[in-house]
Short mmCIF file of C-alpha atoms in Angstrom, two decimals:
data_model
loop_
_atom_site.label_atom_id
_atom_site.label_comp_id
_atom_site.label_asym_id
_atom_site.label_seq_id
_atom_site.Cartn_x
_atom_site.Cartn_y
_atom_site.Cartn_z
CA UNK M 23 -21.00 18.41 31.20
CA UNK M 24 -20.46 22.08 30.41
CA UNK M 25 -22.55 25.20 30.90
CA UNK M 26 -22.96 27.45 27.87
CA UNK M 27 -22.75 31.22 28.19
CA UNK M 28 -24.73 33.97 26.50
CA UNK M 29 -22.93 35.11 23.36
CA UNK M 30 -25.09 37.42 21.24
CA UNK M 31 -28.67 38.52 20.59
CA UNK M 32 -30.35 39.53 17.34
CA UNK M 33 -33.69 41.27 17.72
CA UNK M 34 -36.19 41.67 14.90
CA UNK M 35 -38.81 44.09 16.24
CA UNK M 36 -39.62 46.22 13.21
CA UNK M 37 -43.33 45.15 13.18
CA UNK M 38 -43.62 46.11 16.86
CA UNK M 39 -41.91 49.44 16.22
CA UNK M 40 -44.13 50.27 13.24
CA UNK M 41 -47.25 49.29 15.17
CA UNK M 42 -46.16 51.50 18.10
CA UNK M 43 -45.58 54.49 15.80
CA UNK M 44 -48.97 54.05 14.18
CA UNK M 45 -50.68 53.95 17.60
CA UNK M 46 -48.74 57.03 18.72
CA UNK M 47 -49.88 58.99 15.65
CA UNK M 48 -53.44 57.80 16.26
CA UNK M 49 -53.35 58.98 19.89
CA UNK M 50 -51.98 62.38 18.84
CA UNK M 51 -54.65 62.77 16.13
CA UNK M 52 -57.59 61.69 18.26
CA UNK M 53 -57.29 61.34 22.03
CA UNK M 54 -60.14 59.20 23.34
CA UNK M 55 -60.64 56.29 25.70
CA UNK M 56 -60.19 53.62 23.04
CA UNK M 57 -56.92 55.09 21.70
CA UNK M 58 -55.57 55.34 25.25
CA UNK M 59 -56.41 51.66 25.80
CA UNK M 60 -54.54 50.73 22.66
CA UNK M 61 -51.64 52.93 23.80
CA UNK M 62 -51.57 51.09 27.13
CA UNK M 63 -51.52 47.80 25.24
CA UNK M 64 -48.47 48.99 23.27
CA UNK M 65 -46.70 49.89 26.50
CA UNK M 66 -47.46 46.40 27.86
CA UNK M 67 -46.08 44.86 24.65
CA UNK M 68 -42.82 46.76 25.06
CA UNK M 69 -42.58 45.73 28.72
CA UNK M 70 -43.23 42.14 27.62
CA UNK M 71 -40.50 42.47 24.97
CA UNK M 72 -37.88 43.64 27.46
CA UNK M 73 -38.81 40.93 29.97
CA UNK M 74 -38.43 38.28 27.24
CA UNK M 75 -35.04 39.71 26.25
CA UNK M 76 -33.83 39.51 29.85
CA UNK M 77 -35.24 36.00 30.28
CA UNK M 78 -33.65 34.48 27.17
CA UNK M 79 -30.31 36.12 28.01
CA UNK M 80 -30.34 34.46 31.44
CA UNK M 81 -31.14 30.89 30.46
CA UNK M 82 -29.11 28.12 32.08
CA UNK M 83 -27.94 25.74 29.35
CA UNK M 84 -25.82 22.65 29.94
CA UNK M 85 -24.35 20.53 27.11
CA UNK M 86 -23.04 16.97 27.39
CA UNK M 87 -21.39 14.93 24.60
CA UNK M 88 -20.86 11.17 24.66
CA UNK M 89 -17.35 11.23 23.12
CA UNK M 90 -14.70 13.52 21.67
CA UNK M 91 -13.17 11.21 19.03
CA UNK M 92 -15.08 9.29 16.38
CA UNK M 93 -14.86 8.08 12.79
CA UNK M 94 -16.77 9.37 9.73
CA UNK M 95 -20.29 7.97 9.64
CA UNK M 96 -20.39 7.24 13.38
CA UNK M 97 -23.01 9.03 15.45
CA UNK M 98 -22.39 11.71 18.04
CA UNK M 99 -25.04 12.41 20.68
CA UNK M 100 -25.32 15.91 22.13
CA UNK M 101 -27.53 16.30 25.20
CA UNK M 102 -28.82 19.68 26.31
CA UNK M 103 -30.59 20.81 29.45
CA UNK M 104 -32.28 24.25 29.52
CA UNK M 105 -33.82 25.99 32.52
CA UNK M 106 -34.99 29.57 33.10
CA UNK M 107 -34.38 31.84 36.09
CA UNK M 108 -37.46 34.01 35.49
CA UNK M 109 -41.06 32.91 36.16
CA UNK M 110 -42.02 33.50 32.51
CA UNK M 111 -42.90 30.46 30.41
CA UNK M 112 -41.21 30.70 27.02
CA UNK M 113 -41.70 28.54 23.96
CA UNK M 114 -38.32 28.33 22.24
CA UNK M 115 -36.72 26.58 19.27
CA UNK M 116 -33.20 25.34 20.07
CA UNK M 117 -30.82 24.50 17.19
CA UNK M 118 -27.13 23.55 17.61
CA UNK M 119 -24.71 24.84 14.97
CA UNK M 120 -22.28 22.09 13.98
CA UNK M 121 -19.66 23.06 11.42
CA UNK M 122 -16.32 21.84 10.12
CA UNK M 123 -14.09 22.32 7.12
CA UNK M 124 -15.87 21.13 3.92
CA UNK M 125 -18.55 19.62 6.16
CA UNK M 126 -21.72 20.75 7.90
CA UNK M 127 -24.12 18.66 9.97
CA UNK M 128 -27.63 20.10 9.61
CA UNK M 129 -29.96 19.79 12.58
CA UNK M 130 -33.65 20.45 13.07
CA UNK M 131 -34.74 22.87 15.73
CA UNK M 132 -36.18 21.34 18.89
CA UNK M 133 -39.27 23.00 20.39
CA UNK M 134 -38.98 23.39 24.14
CA UNK M 135 -41.10 25.19 26.74
CA UNK M 136 -39.00 26.49 29.62
CA UNK M 137 -39.96 28.02 32.94
CA UNK M 138 -38.60 28.31 36.44
CA UNK M 139 -40.25 25.05 37.60
CA UNK M 140 -37.90 22.52 36.05
CA UNK M 141 -35.21 21.99 33.42
CA UNK M 142 -36.08 20.74 29.94
CA UNK M 143 -33.81 18.13 28.37
CA UNK M 144 -33.43 17.09 24.74
CA UNK M 145 -30.73 15.57 22.52
CA UNK M 146 -29.41 15.51 18.95
CA UNK M 147 -27.74 12.66 17.08
CA UNK M 148 -25.50 13.71 14.19
CA UNK M 149 -22.68 12.29 12.06
CA UNK M 150 -19.97 13.80 9.85
CA UNK M 151 -18.67 12.58 6.47
CA UNK M 152 -15.16 14.02 6.52
CA UNK M 153 -12.19 14.01 8.86
CA UNK M 154 -11.09 17.04 10.86
CA UNK M 155 -12.05 19.27 13.75
CA UNK M 156 -15.77 19.98 14.07
CA UNK M 157 -16.98 22.97 16.05
CA UNK M 158 -19.96 22.21 18.29
CA UNK M 159 -19.64 25.37 20.39
CA UNK M 160 -22.87 27.19 19.55
CA UNK M 161 -26.55 26.70 20.32
CA UNK M 162 -29.08 29.07 18.75
CA UNK M 163 -32.28 29.88 20.64
CA UNK M 164 -35.18 31.33 18.63
CA UNK M 165 -38.18 33.00 20.27
CA UNK M 166 -41.21 34.05 18.21
CA UNK M 167 -43.73 36.27 19.96
CA UNK M 168 -47.33 34.97 19.71
CA UNK M 169 -48.42 38.39 18.41
CA UNK M 170 -45.91 38.07 15.49
CA UNK M 171 -44.62 41.56 16.33
CA UNK M 172 -41.05 40.56 17.20
CA UNK M 173 -38.58 37.66 17.22
CA UNK M 174 -35.36 37.08 19.12
CA UNK M 175 -32.35 35.00 18.03
CA UNK M 176 -30.02 34.33 20.95
CA UNK M 177 -26.72 32.47 20.65
CA UNK M 178 -25.15 30.59 23.55
CA UNK M 179 -21.69 29.15 23.19
CA UNK M 180 -18.82 27.47 24.95
CA UNK M 181 -15.74 26.61 22.91
CA UNK M 182 -15.68 22.88 22.27
CA UNK M 183 -14.53 20.79 19.33
CA UNK M 184 -14.60 17.11 18.47
CA UNK M 185 -12.16 15.27 16.23
CA UNK M 186 -13.24 13.06 13.33
CA UNK M 187 -10.50 10.49 12.67
CA UNK M 188 -9.82 9.00 9.22
CA UNK M 189 -11.68 5.83 8.27
CA UNK M 190 -9.92 2.54 8.94
CA UNK M 191 -9.51 0.39 5.84
CA UNK M 192 -7.68 -2.90 5.48
CA UNK M 193 -4.92 -2.24 2.91
CA UNK M 194 -3.90 -5.87 2.55
CA UNK M 195 -0.15 -6.21 1.89
CA UNK M 196 2.25 -3.40 1.12
CA UNK M 197 5.87 -3.77 -0.06
CA UNK M 198 8.05 -2.40 2.74
CA UNK M 199 11.19 -3.92 1.28
CA UNK M 200 14.36 -4.02 3.43
CA UNK M 201 14.48 -4.38 7.19
CA UNK M 202 16.64 -3.57 10.15
CA UNK M 203 17.15 -6.84 12.05
CA UNK M 204 15.84 -6.65 15.59
CA UNK M 205 15.49 -10.03 17.32
CA UNK M 206 12.14 -10.40 19.02
CA UNK M 207 10.45 -7.84 16.78
CA UNK M 208 7.95 -8.76 14.09
CA UNK M 209 7.41 -7.46 10.58
CA UNK M 210 5.89 -8.60 7.29
CA UNK M 211 9.23 -9.04 5.48
CA UNK M 212 10.22 -12.64 4.71
CA UNK M 213 13.59 -12.55 6.39
CA UNK M 214 14.48 -14.67 9.44
CA UNK M 215 11.00 -16.17 9.64
CA UNK M 216 9.90 -17.47 13.02
CA UNK M 217 8.48 -20.89 12.17
CA UNK M 218 6.94 -21.15 15.65
CA UNK M 219 4.77 -18.09 14.97
CA UNK M 220 2.09 -19.40 12.59
CA UNK M 221 -0.07 -16.46 11.45
CA UNK M 222 -2.46 -18.13 9.00
CA UNK M 223 -2.81 -18.95 5.32
CA UNK M 224 -3.08 -17.00 2.09
CA UNK M 225 -3.46 -17.76 -1.60
CA UNK M 226 -0.40 -19.53 -3.03
CA UNK M 227 1.81 -17.34 -5.26
CA UNK M 228 4.82 -19.13 -6.83
CA UNK M 229 6.45 -20.09 -3.53
CA UNK M 230 8.44 -23.21 -2.59
CA UNK M 231 6.35 -26.36 -2.30
CA UNK M 232 7.18 -26.75 1.39
CA UNK M 233 5.22 -23.53 2.03
CA UNK M 234 1.94 -25.05 0.80
CA UNK M 235 -0.66 -25.82 3.46
CA UNK M 236 -1.92 -29.09 1.97
CA UNK M 237 -4.86 -29.68 4.32
CA UNK M 238 -6.24 -26.20 3.82
CA UNK M 239 -5.68 -26.45 0.05
CA UNK M 240 -7.62 -29.74 -0.08
CA UNK M 241 -10.54 -28.22 1.85
CA UNK M 242 -10.64 -24.97 -0.15
CA UNK M 243 -10.10 -26.49 -3.60
CA UNK M 244 -7.13 -24.25 -4.47
CA UNK M 245 -3.54 -23.91 -3.28
CA UNK M 246 -2.85 -21.96 -0.07
CA UNK M 247 0.52 -21.27 1.55
CA UNK M 248 1.53 -20.82 5.19
CA UNK M 249 2.33 -17.44 6.72
CA UNK M 250 4.65 -16.94 9.70
CA UNK M 251 5.80 -14.02 11.81
CA UNK M 252 9.20 -12.42 11.27
CA UNK M 253 12.01 -11.03 13.37
CA UNK M 254 12.89 -7.80 11.57
CA UNK M 255 11.46 -4.30 11.59
CA UNK M 256 10.74 -1.92 8.69
CA UNK M 257 11.71 1.73 8.43
CA UNK M 258 9.40 3.96 6.36
CA UNK M 259 9.25 7.62 5.38
CA UNK M 260 5.65 8.36 4.41
CA UNK M 261 5.04 11.64 2.56
CA UNK M 262 1.43 12.81 2.45
CA UNK M 263 1.20 15.58 -0.16
CA UNK M 264 -2.12 17.43 0.20
CA UNK M 265 -1.35 20.58 -1.79
CA UNK M 266 -2.02 21.40 -5.42
CA UNK M 267 1.09 21.17 -7.58
CA UNK M 268 2.47 24.26 -9.29
CA UNK M 269 2.48 22.26 -12.55
CA UNK M 270 -1.33 22.16 -12.70
CA UNK M 271 -2.81 24.40 -15.40
CA UNK M 272 -6.61 24.10 -15.02
CA UNK M 273 -6.42 25.07 -11.36
CA UNK M 274 -10.12 25.88 -10.94
CA UNK M 275 -10.97 22.27 -11.90
CA UNK M 276 -8.20 20.65 -9.85
CA UNK M 277 -9.05 22.72 -6.79
CA UNK M 278 -12.39 20.90 -6.59
CA UNK M 279 -10.74 17.53 -7.28
CA UNK M 280 -8.21 18.23 -4.51
CA UNK M 281 -10.93 18.46 -1.84
CA UNK M 282 -12.11 14.88 -2.49
CA UNK M 283 -8.55 13.66 -2.96
CA UNK M 284 -7.63 15.00 0.48
CA UNK M 285 -10.15 12.73 2.21
CA UNK M 286 -9.03 9.68 0.19
CA UNK M 287 -5.31 10.33 0.69
CA UNK M 288 -5.67 10.74 4.45
CA UNK M 289 -7.70 7.52 4.63
CA UNK M 290 -5.00 5.65 2.66
CA UNK M 291 -2.24 7.16 4.81
CA UNK M 292 -4.07 6.10 7.96
CA UNK M 293 -4.45 2.56 6.67
CA UNK M 294 -0.73 2.35 5.87
CA UNK M 295 0.28 3.83 9.21
CA UNK M 296 -1.88 1.39 11.14
CA UNK M 297 -0.47 -1.57 9.22
CA UNK M 298 3.16 -0.47 9.58
CA UNK M 299 2.90 0.17 13.31
CA UNK M 300 0.86 -2.99 13.92
CA UNK M 301 3.69 -4.92 12.24
CA UNK M 302 6.15 -3.21 14.61
CA UNK M 303 7.60 -1.04 11.87
CA UNK M 304 9.35 2.28 12.33
CA UNK M 305 7.66 5.27 10.74
CA UNK M 306 8.14 8.94 10.03
CA UNK M 307 5.09 10.76 8.67
CA UNK M 308 5.69 13.97 6.71
CA UNK M 309 2.47 15.90 6.12
CA UNK M 310 2.79 18.57 3.42
CA UNK M 311 -0.31 20.76 3.58
CA UNK M 312 -1.10 24.27 4.75
CA UNK M 313 1.50 23.47 7.37
CA UNK M 314 4.32 20.96 7.13
CA UNK M 315 4.67 18.58 10.07
CA UNK M 316 7.00 15.69 10.92
CA UNK M 317 5.71 12.94 13.20
CA UNK M 318 7.71 9.84 14.17
CA UNK M 319 6.73 6.78 16.14
CA UNK M 320 8.76 7.59 19.26
CA UNK M 321 6.33 7.08 22.13
CA UNK M 322 3.32 7.07 19.80
CA UNK M 323 0.84 4.52 18.53
CA UNK M 324 -1.38 4.64 15.44
CA UNK M 325 -4.12 6.59 17.24
CA UNK M 326 -1.68 9.46 17.78
CA UNK M 327 -0.91 9.45 14.05
CA UNK M 328 -4.63 9.43 13.26
CA UNK M 329 -5.09 12.56 15.36
CA UNK M 330 -2.31 14.24 13.38
CA UNK M 331 -4.01 13.20 10.12
CA UNK M 332 -7.35 14.53 11.37
CA UNK M 333 -5.84 18.00 11.75
CA UNK M 334 -4.13 17.94 8.33
CA UNK M 335 -5.48 20.06 5.46
CA UNK M 336 -4.05 20.99 2.10
CA UNK M 337 -4.47 24.13 0.05
CA UNK M 338 -4.17 25.43 -3.50
CA UNK M 339 -1.00 27.45 -2.90
CA UNK M 340 1.16 25.74 -0.31
CA UNK M 341 4.62 24.26 0.24
CA UNK M 342 6.00 21.95 -2.43
CA UNK M 343 6.44 18.25 -1.66
CA UNK M 344 9.71 18.03 -3.67
CA UNK M 345 11.34 20.62 -1.41
CA UNK M 346 10.95 18.38 1.62
CA UNK M 347 11.92 15.07 0.03
CA UNK M 348 15.13 16.79 -1.13
CA UNK M 349 15.72 18.11 2.38
CA UNK M 350 15.32 14.64 3.92
CA UNK M 351 17.80 12.76 1.68
CA UNK M 352 20.37 12.59 4.45
CA UNK M 353 17.92 10.73 6.71
CA UNK M 354 17.48 7.75 4.35
CA UNK M 355 19.56 4.59 4.57
CA UNK M 356 19.54 1.16 2.86
CA UNK M 357 16.79 -0.05 5.26
CA UNK M 358 14.40 2.80 4.34
CA UNK M 359 11.34 2.60 2.13
CA UNK M 360 10.08 5.99 0.87
CA UNK M 361 6.33 6.15 0.21
CA UNK M 362 4.67 9.17 -1.44
CA UNK M 363 0.92 9.82 -1.66
CA UNK M 364 0.07 12.68 -3.99
CA UNK M 365 -2.64 14.14 -6.21
CA UNK M 366 -0.62 15.41 -9.17
CA UNK M 367 3.05 14.96 -10.06
CA UNK M 368 4.71 15.52 -13.40
CA UNK M 369 7.92 14.03 -14.77
CA UNK M 370 9.89 16.86 -13.18
CA UNK M 371 9.75 14.88 -9.92
CA UNK M 372 11.76 11.98 -11.40
CA UNK M 373 15.22 13.38 -10.45
CA UNK M 374 14.08 13.61 -6.82
CA UNK M 375 12.78 10.03 -6.91
CA UNK M 376 16.01 8.74 -8.45
CA UNK M 377 18.07 10.56 -5.84
CA UNK M 378 15.87 9.19 -3.04
CA UNK M 379 16.28 5.68 -4.42
CA UNK M 380 20.09 6.08 -4.39
CA UNK M 381 19.87 6.53 -0.61
CA UNK M 382 16.91 4.27 0.24
CA UNK M 383 15.90 0.71 -0.55
CA UNK M 384 12.71 1.44 -2.47
CA UNK M 385 10.54 4.38 -3.54
CA UNK M 386 6.79 3.90 -3.98
CA UNK M 387 4.61 6.71 -5.36
CA UNK M 388 0.81 6.47 -5.46
CA UNK M 389 -1.08 9.16 -7.38
CA UNK M 390 -4.81 9.22 -6.63
CA UNK M 391 -6.45 12.02 -8.63
CA UNK M 392 -9.84 10.32 -8.93
CA UNK M 393 -10.18 8.40 -5.68
CA UNK M 394 -10.61 4.68 -5.03
CA UNK M 395 -13.41 2.18 -5.29
CA UNK M 396 -15.11 1.78 -1.93
CA UNK M 397 -15.07 -1.65 -0.23
CA UNK M 398 -18.13 -3.66 -1.25
CA UNK M 399 -18.65 -1.80 -4.53
CA UNK M 400 -18.32 -3.62 -7.85
CA UNK M 401 -15.72 -2.34 -10.33
CA UNK M 402 -17.05 -0.33 -13.24
CA UNK M 403 -15.71 1.14 -16.43
CA UNK M 404 -13.12 3.87 -15.99
CA UNK M 405 -13.49 7.14 -17.90
CA UNK M 406 -10.56 8.93 -16.30
CA UNK M 407 -8.39 11.14 -18.52
CA UNK M 408 -4.98 11.95 -17.12
CA UNK M 409 -3.15 15.21 -17.86
CA UNK M 410 -0.31 14.85 -20.36
CA UNK M 411 2.35 15.50 -17.72
CA UNK M 412 1.04 12.67 -15.56
CA UNK M 413 0.73 10.32 -18.56
CA UNK M 414 4.38 11.01 -19.40
CA UNK M 415 5.40 10.32 -15.80
CA UNK M 416 3.47 7.05 -15.91
CA UNK M 417 5.16 6.03 -19.18
CA UNK M 418 8.68 6.86 -18.04
CA UNK M 419 8.24 5.31 -14.59
CA UNK M 420 7.73 1.87 -16.14
CA UNK M 421 11.43 1.93 -17.06
CA UNK M 422 12.40 2.50 -13.42
CA UNK M 423 10.56 -0.38 -11.77
CA UNK M 424 13.57 -2.67 -12.00
CA UNK M 425 15.42 -0.04 -9.98
CA UNK M 426 12.72 -0.23 -7.27
CA UNK M 427 11.07 3.10 -8.16
CA UNK M 428 7.40 2.20 -8.44
CA UNK M 429 4.93 4.85 -9.61
CA UNK M 430 1.24 3.99 -9.81
CA UNK M 431 -1.63 6.19 -10.99
CA UNK M 432 -4.59 4.66 -9.14
CA UNK M 433 -7.77 4.17 -11.16
CA UNK M 434 -11.06 5.13 -9.57
CA UNK M 435 -12.50 1.63 -10.12
CA UNK M 436 -9.75 -0.08 -8.11
CA UNK M 437 -9.93 -0.76 -4.38
CA UNK M 438 -7.18 -0.01 -1.90
CA UNK M 439 -6.36 -3.72 -1.42
CA UNK M 440 -6.15 -4.26 -5.21
CA UNK M 441 -3.84 -1.28 -5.61
CA UNK M 442 -1.49 -2.42 -2.87
CA UNK M 443 -1.66 -5.99 -4.15
CA UNK M 444 -0.43 -4.83 -7.57
CA UNK M 445 2.41 -2.85 -6.03
CA UNK M 446 3.39 -5.91 -3.96
CA UNK M 447 4.24 -7.85 -7.14
CA UNK M 448 7.49 -5.90 -7.33
CA UNK M 449 9.85 -7.50 -4.81
#
C-alpha cells in the first residue's frame, strides 16, 4: 500500500478566459445592473476554478497491487483509494498509465465522486503481452467543469514497477552431451544410470530390448521404454544474442523482425534454463543485448535467471555475439556444451563455432528469425525465405554435424518441442 504524490497539473481554461474578457468588454461598454451581475458571476467562476485546482492537488490517493512478478497473459489487479481534504464534491475520471517497452496496457477511466466524507475505492485488472519492466507509477485525474469553461488534468505518481517474466514452455529433451560425474546428482545424460530412480516411460527409439516397458507397451499399443535418473551433471554456456547482426542489409525490415524475435528467444532461453537447472545442471547465461551480462548458477535458481531475462533487451546497433564467444574460449572444457540462440548469423561465424567445438563437447546453434509455432496450434505451410548468407550457413553446417556442431534454422511452423526433438537425434 503506497500513497501517491502530486506530480503535475495541466489546465485548459481558454474558454473561461475568453468568456471573462468578453464580459469585461461588455461591462466597460455598458455599465448596468445586469452586466455587473454577469461580472460577479465571472468572479465566482474564477474563485471556483482556483478552489478546484487546490482541491485536486491535495487529493489523498493510495495504490495497492496484488503482486510484483507475473507472466505474460496473467492479470494484475491495481486497487486505488481516493479521498479529498476539502469539503468540495468533485466528479473525477481516474486513469492509470501503464507502460513498458514495446507494450502498453490501455485502461478505461473510472468515474469517481470524491468529498471529505469518505474515501472512494476502485480497481483495474490488466495484463501484458511481453516480458520486461512495466511502469505503473502514474495515475491521471481528469476534472471537467459542468459549465464546460475549463478542464484540469492532474498527474499523481509514485515510482513503482512490476516485472513480467518470460513464459514457461516445456522444451522436451535437449542434447546436453557430456557430463561431469558428481555422485548423488541427477541429469538427463545416459551415463551411470540409477536403476532405483524410475522416472517414467517414453516412446521407444532404437534402444536395447531390456529397456522396453512391456506392460505399458501392451496397454498403449506401441513400444515404450523406461527412463531412469542419472548421477552426472551437465555444464552449459548459453548465449542469448538479442542484437541485430552487422551482416544484415535490409535493416529497416529486420529491425521489426527483431522485436518479435526478442520475445521468442527469451522464452526459449527461459525454457532451456529451467530444464537445465531442474536437472541439476551447471549453467552460465551470457546475454548479449544493449548491455552484456554474465549470470551463473552459483546461489541462484531458475527464477533468478528469469528475472535477468525479463530485464534483457536487444538493439539494432549493439555488441557483437562473436566477440564474446571468442573471449570465453578459455572457459570451455570437454564437459561443456555451448548453446547459441540468435536471430541472424552468416557463414562468417563458422570459424568461431569450430574453435568453440575444439574446446567444448558440442556446439548447438538455433536461429529463429520467424518465431515458433505456439503450443496447441496446428502446423501450416511455411512461406519463409531466408537471406542468402543464412542459407549458405545452413548448407555448410550440414557438413559439421558429425563434428558435433549443430546449426538449425527454426521454421515458424515448428514447435519448441519438435525443434529440440530434432536436435536430440544427434548424439
